[in-house]
Short mmCIF file of C-alpha atoms in Angstrom, two decimals:
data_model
loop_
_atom_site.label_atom_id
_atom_site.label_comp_id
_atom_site.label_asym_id
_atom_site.label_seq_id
_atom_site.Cartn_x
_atom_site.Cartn_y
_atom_site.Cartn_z
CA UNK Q 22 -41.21 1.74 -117.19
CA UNK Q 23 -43.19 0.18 -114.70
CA UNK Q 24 -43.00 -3.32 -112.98
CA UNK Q 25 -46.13 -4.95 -114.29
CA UNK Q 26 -45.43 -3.73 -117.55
CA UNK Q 27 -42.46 -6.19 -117.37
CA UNK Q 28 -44.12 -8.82 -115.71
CA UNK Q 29 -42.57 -11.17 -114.59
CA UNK Q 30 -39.03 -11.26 -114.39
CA UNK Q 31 -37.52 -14.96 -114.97
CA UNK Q 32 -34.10 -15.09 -113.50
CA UNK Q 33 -31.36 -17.86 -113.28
CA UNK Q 34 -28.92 -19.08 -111.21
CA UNK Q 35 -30.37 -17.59 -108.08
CA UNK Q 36 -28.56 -19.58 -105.73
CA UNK Q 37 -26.03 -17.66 -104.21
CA UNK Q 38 -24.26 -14.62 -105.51
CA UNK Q 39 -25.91 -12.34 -108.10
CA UNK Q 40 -28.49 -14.19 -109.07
CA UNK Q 41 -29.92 -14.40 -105.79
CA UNK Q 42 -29.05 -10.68 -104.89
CA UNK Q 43 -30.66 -9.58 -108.19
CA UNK Q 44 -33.79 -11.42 -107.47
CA UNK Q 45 -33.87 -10.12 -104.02
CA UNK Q 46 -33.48 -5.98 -105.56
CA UNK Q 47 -36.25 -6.96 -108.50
CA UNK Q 48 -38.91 -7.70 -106.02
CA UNK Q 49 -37.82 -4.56 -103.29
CA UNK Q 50 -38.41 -3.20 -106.61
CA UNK Q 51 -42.49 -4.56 -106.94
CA UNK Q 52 -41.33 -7.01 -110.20
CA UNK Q 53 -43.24 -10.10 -110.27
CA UNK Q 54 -39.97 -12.12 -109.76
CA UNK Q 55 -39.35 -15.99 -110.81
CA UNK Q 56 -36.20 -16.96 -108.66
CA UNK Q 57 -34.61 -20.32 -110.43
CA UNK Q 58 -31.90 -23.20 -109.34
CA UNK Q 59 -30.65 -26.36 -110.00
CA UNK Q 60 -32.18 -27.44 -106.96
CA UNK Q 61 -35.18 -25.11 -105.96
CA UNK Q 62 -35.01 -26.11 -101.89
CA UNK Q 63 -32.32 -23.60 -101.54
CA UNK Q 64 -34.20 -20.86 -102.82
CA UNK Q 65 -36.24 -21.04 -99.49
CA UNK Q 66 -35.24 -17.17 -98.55
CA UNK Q 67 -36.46 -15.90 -101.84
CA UNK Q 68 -39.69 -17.43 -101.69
CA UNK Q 69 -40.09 -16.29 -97.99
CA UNK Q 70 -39.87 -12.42 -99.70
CA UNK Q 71 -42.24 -13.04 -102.28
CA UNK Q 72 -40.64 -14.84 -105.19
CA UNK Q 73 -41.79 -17.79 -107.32
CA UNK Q 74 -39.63 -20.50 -106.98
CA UNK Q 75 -39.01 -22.60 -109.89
CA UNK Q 76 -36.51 -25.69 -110.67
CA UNK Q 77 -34.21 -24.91 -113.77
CA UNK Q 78 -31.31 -26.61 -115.22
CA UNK Q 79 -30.13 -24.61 -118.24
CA UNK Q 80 -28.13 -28.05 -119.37
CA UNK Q 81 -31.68 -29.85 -119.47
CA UNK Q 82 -33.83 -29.02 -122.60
CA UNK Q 83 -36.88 -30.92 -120.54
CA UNK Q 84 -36.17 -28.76 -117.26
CA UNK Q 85 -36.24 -25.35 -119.59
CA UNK Q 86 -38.71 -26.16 -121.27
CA UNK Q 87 -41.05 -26.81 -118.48
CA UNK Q 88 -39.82 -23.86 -116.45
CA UNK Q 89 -40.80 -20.98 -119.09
CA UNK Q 90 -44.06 -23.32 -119.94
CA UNK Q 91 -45.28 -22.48 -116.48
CA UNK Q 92 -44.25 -18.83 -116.86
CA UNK Q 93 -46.29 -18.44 -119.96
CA UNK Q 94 -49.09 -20.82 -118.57
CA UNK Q 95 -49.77 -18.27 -115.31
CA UNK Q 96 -48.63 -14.79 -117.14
CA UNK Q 97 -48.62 -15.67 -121.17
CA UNK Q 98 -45.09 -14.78 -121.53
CA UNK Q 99 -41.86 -14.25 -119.75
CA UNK Q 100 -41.71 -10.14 -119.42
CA UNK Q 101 -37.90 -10.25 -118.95
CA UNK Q 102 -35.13 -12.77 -118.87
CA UNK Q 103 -32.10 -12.86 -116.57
CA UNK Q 104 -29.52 -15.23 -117.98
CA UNK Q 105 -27.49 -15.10 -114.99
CA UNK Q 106 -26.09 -18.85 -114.28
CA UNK Q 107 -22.48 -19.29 -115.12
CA UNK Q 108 -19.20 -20.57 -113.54
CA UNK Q 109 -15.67 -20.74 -114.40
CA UNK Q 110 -13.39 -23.80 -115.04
CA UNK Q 111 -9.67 -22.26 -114.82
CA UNK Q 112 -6.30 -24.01 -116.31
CA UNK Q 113 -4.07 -23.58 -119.11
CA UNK Q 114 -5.33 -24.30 -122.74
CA UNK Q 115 -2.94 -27.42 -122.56
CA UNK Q 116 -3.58 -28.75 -119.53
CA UNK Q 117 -7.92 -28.65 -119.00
CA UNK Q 118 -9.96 -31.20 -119.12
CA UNK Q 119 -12.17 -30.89 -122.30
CA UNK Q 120 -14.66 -32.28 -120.98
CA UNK Q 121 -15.27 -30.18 -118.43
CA UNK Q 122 -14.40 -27.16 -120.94
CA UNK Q 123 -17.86 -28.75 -122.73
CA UNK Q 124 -19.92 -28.97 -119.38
CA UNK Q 125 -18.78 -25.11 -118.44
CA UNK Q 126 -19.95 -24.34 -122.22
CA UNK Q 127 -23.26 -26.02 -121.82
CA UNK Q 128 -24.05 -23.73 -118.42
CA UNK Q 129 -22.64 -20.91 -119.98
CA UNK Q 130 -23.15 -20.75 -123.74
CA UNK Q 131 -25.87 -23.00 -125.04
CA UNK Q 132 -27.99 -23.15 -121.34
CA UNK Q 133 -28.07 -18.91 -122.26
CA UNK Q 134 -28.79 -19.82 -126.08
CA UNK Q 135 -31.61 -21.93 -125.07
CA UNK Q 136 -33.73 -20.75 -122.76
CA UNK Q 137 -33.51 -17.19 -124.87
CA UNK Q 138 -34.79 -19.41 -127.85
CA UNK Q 139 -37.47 -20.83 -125.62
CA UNK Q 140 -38.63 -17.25 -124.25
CA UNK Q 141 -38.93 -15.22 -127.66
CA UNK Q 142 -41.69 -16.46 -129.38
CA UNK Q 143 -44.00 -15.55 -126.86
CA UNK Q 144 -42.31 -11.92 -126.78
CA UNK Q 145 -42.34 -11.41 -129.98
CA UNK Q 146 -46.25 -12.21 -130.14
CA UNK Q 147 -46.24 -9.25 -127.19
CA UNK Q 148 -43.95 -7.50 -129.27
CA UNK Q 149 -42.34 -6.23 -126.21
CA UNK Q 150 -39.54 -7.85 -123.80
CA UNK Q 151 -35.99 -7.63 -122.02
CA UNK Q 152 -33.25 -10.05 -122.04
CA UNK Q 153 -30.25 -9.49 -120.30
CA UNK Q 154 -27.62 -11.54 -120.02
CA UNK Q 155 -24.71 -11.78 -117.49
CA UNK Q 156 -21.71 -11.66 -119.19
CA UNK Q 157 -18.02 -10.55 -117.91
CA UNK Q 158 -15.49 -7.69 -118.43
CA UNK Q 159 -14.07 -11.55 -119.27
CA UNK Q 160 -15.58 -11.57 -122.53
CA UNK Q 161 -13.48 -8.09 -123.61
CA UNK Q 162 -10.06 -9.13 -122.21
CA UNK Q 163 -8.17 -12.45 -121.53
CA UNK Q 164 -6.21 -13.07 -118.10
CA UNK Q 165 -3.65 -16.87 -118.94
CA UNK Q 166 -5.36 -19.84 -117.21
CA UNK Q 167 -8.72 -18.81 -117.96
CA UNK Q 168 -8.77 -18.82 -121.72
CA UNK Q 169 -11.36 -21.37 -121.51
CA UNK Q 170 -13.59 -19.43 -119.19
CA UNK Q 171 -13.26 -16.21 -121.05
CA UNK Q 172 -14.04 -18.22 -124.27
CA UNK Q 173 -17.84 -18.41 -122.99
CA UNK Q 174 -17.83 -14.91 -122.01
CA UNK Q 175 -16.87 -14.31 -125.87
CA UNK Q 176 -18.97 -16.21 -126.99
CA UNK Q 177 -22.14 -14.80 -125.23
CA UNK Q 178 -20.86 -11.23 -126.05
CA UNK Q 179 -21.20 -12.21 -129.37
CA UNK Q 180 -24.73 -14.01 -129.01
CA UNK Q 181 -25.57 -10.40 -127.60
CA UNK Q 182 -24.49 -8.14 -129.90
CA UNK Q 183 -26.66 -10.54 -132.82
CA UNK Q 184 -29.45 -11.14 -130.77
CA UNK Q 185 -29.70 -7.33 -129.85
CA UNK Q 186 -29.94 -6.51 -133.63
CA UNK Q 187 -32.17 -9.59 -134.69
CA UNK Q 188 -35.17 -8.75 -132.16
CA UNK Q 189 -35.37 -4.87 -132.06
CA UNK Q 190 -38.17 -4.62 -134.65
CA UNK Q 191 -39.98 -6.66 -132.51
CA UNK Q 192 -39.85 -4.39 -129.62
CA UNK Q 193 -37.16 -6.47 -127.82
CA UNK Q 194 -34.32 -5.47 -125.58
CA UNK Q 195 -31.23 -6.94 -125.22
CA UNK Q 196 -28.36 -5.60 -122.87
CA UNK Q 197 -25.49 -7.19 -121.81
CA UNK Q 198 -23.88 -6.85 -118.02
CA UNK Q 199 -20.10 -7.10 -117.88
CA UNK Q 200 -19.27 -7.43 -114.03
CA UNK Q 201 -15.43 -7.22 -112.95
CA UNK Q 202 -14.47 -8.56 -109.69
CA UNK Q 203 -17.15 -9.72 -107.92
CA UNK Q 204 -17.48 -11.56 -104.51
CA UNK Q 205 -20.01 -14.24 -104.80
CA UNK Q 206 -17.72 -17.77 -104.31
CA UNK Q 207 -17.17 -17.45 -107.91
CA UNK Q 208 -13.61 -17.08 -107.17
CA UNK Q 209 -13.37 -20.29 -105.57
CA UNK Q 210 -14.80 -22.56 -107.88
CA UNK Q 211 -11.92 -21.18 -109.88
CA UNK Q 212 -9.11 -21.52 -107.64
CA UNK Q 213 -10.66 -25.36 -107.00
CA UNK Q 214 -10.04 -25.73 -111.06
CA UNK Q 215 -6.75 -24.61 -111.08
CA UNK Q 216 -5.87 -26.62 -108.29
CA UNK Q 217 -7.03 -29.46 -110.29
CA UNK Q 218 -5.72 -28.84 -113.93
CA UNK Q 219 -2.35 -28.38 -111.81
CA UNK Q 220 -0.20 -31.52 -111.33
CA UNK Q 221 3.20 -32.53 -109.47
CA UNK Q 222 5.70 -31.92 -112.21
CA UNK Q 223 3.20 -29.56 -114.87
CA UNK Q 224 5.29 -26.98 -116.76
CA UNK Q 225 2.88 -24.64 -115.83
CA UNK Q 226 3.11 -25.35 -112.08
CA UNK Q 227 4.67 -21.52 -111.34
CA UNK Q 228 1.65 -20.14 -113.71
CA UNK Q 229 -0.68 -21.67 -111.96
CA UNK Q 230 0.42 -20.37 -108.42
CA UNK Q 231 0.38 -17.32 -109.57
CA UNK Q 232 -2.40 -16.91 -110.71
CA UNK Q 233 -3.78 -18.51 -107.60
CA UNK Q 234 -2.20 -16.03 -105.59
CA UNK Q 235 -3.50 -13.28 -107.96
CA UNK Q 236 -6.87 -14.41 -108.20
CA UNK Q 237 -6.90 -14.34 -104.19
CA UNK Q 238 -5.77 -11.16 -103.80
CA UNK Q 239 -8.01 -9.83 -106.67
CA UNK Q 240 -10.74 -10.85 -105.09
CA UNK Q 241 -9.95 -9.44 -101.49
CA UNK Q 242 -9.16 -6.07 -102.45
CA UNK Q 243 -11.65 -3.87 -101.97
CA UNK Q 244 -10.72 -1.19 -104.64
CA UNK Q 245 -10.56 -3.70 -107.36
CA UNK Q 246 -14.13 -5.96 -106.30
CA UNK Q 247 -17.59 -5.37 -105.33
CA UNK Q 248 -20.44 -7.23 -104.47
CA UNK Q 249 -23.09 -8.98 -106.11
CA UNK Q 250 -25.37 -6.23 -105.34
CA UNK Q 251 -23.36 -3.59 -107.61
CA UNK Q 252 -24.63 -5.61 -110.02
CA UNK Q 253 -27.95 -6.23 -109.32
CA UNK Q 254 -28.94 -2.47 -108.97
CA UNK Q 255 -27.37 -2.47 -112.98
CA UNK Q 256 -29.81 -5.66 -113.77
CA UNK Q 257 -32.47 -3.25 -112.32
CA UNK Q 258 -31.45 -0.53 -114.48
CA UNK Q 259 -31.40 -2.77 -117.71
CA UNK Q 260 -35.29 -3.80 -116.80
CA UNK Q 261 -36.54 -0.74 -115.92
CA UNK Q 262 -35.00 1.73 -118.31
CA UNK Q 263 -37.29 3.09 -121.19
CA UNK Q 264 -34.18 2.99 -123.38
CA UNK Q 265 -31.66 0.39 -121.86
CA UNK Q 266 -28.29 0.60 -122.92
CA UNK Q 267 -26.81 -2.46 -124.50
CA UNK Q 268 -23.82 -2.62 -122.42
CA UNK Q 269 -23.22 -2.00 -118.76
CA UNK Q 270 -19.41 -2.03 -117.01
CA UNK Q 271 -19.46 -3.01 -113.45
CA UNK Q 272 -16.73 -1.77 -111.27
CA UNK Q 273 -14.34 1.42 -111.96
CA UNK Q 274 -11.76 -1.35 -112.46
CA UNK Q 275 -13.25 -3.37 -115.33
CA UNK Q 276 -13.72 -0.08 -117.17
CA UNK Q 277 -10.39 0.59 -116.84
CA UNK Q 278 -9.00 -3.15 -117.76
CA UNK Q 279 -11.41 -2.75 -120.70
CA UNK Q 280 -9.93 0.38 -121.73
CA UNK Q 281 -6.40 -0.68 -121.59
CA UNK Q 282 -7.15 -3.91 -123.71
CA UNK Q 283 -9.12 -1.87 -126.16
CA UNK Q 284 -6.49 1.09 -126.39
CA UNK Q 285 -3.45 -0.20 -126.03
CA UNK Q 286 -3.90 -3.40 -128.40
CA UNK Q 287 -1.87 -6.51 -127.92
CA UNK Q 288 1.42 -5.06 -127.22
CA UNK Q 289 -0.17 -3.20 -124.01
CA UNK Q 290 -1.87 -5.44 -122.92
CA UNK Q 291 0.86 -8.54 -123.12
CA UNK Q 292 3.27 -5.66 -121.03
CA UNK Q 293 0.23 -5.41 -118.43
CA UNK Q 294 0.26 -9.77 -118.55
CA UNK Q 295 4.07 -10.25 -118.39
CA UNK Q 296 3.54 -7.63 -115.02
CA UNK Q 297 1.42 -9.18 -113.56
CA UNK Q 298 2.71 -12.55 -113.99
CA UNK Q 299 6.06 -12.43 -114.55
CA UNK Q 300 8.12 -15.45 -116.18
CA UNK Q 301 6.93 -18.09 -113.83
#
């Protein structure tokens, strides 16, 4: 597969993290690149090595819209989409705000949902095209205080799996990156969430320190996390393959959380929780 054959590459949430690492590998790798954020001023480093810089909001229909018009205006159609942008609101079922469960879903979820609706006509007229969407070991397993979180991760598994079946006969990919651990400040928006959802006198005070303390330490161990450029070289793999697989597992330890939730059914997997967490 070559990198005009795919171009360009449309790619959100390119920030920080793995967005901006995977736009960074996609044009070392030739790929016409489109390099997106809330507010395109920080993308100045991107742009510097080549990429298109464009401003994208995937919880503004006008803002996606106009981003993938002048994709298709300059190139006819988007050659592969990155749905990358994501974050994660942490607390306990009881406790979160709702509202900001709906704002996480709108960035997560329906931003994704979107902006794939918006790109596919135009690939299906090509009939060819990649989408690839970020999603999490998350979306295969469920850690307490981030039920909400890992219900968007679900949910975009199961986007994925229907999508991936709906647009084959039109010579569309769709594979689906499940990262485990990875550094990219990711870790802190969630710690800042708990902190919040956790008040003086909550009966899930002890909970949430824990899994504070858990989510730290996670994060800073270098056997269990990587960084965002273990999975950019997979987002590379997922363009360029002839045949892209329609999952990819990033970090030994995901594979193995994975397999433990998938094997070893609830009962396992509540032993691994109560571990882990203890009575707090």
């Amino acid at each position: 597969m070559t990198s005009s054959s795919l171009a360009p590459v449309l790619v959100t949430g390119c920030s920080s993290g793995i967005g901006r690492a995977t736009a960074e590998l996609l044009l070392k790798a030739g790929h016409t690149v489109y390099a997106t954020a809330r507010r395109p001023e920080v993308l100045a480093h991107l742009e510097s090595a080549g990429a298109r810089v464009l401003a994208l909001d995937v919880t503004s229909e006008e803002s996606m819209s106009t981003a993938v018009k002048a994709v298709e205006d300059e190139h006819g159609r988007v050659g592969a989409l990155v749905n990358n942008a994501g974050y994660g609101e942490y607390g306990t079922i009881e406790e979160t705000d709702l509202d900001k469960v709906r704002q996480m879903f709108e960035t997560n979820v329906f931003g994704l949902a979107r902006l794939t609706q918006l790109v596919l006509p135009a690939m299906r007229a090509a009939r060819s095209g990649r989408i690839v969407n970020i999603g999490s070991m998350g979306g295969r397993l469920t850690w307490p205080v981030g039920g909400y979180y890992h219900a968007t991760k679900y949910a975009v598994e199961a986007i994925s799996d229907a999508l991936r079946n709906e647009v084959r006969p039109f010579g569309i990919s769709v594979s689906l990156v499940e990262p485990g651990l990875i550094r990219t400040g990711f870790e802190e928006t969630a710690l800042t969430s708990e902190a919040h959802a956790g008040t003086d006198g909550s009966p899930y005070a002890g909970l949430l320190a824990t899994s504070a303390s858990i989510t730290t330490g996670g994060y800073s161990n270098p056997m269990l996390a990587s960084g965002p450029e273990a999975v950019a070289k997979v987002v590379l793999k997922a363009v360029e393959s002839r045949s892209p697989r329609s999952r990819y597992v990033v970090t030994a330890a995901a594979r193995a959380a994975i397999t433990a939730r998938t094997v070893g059914g609830d009962r396992v997997w509540d032993a691994i929780v109560r571990n882990q967490f203890g009575s707090h």
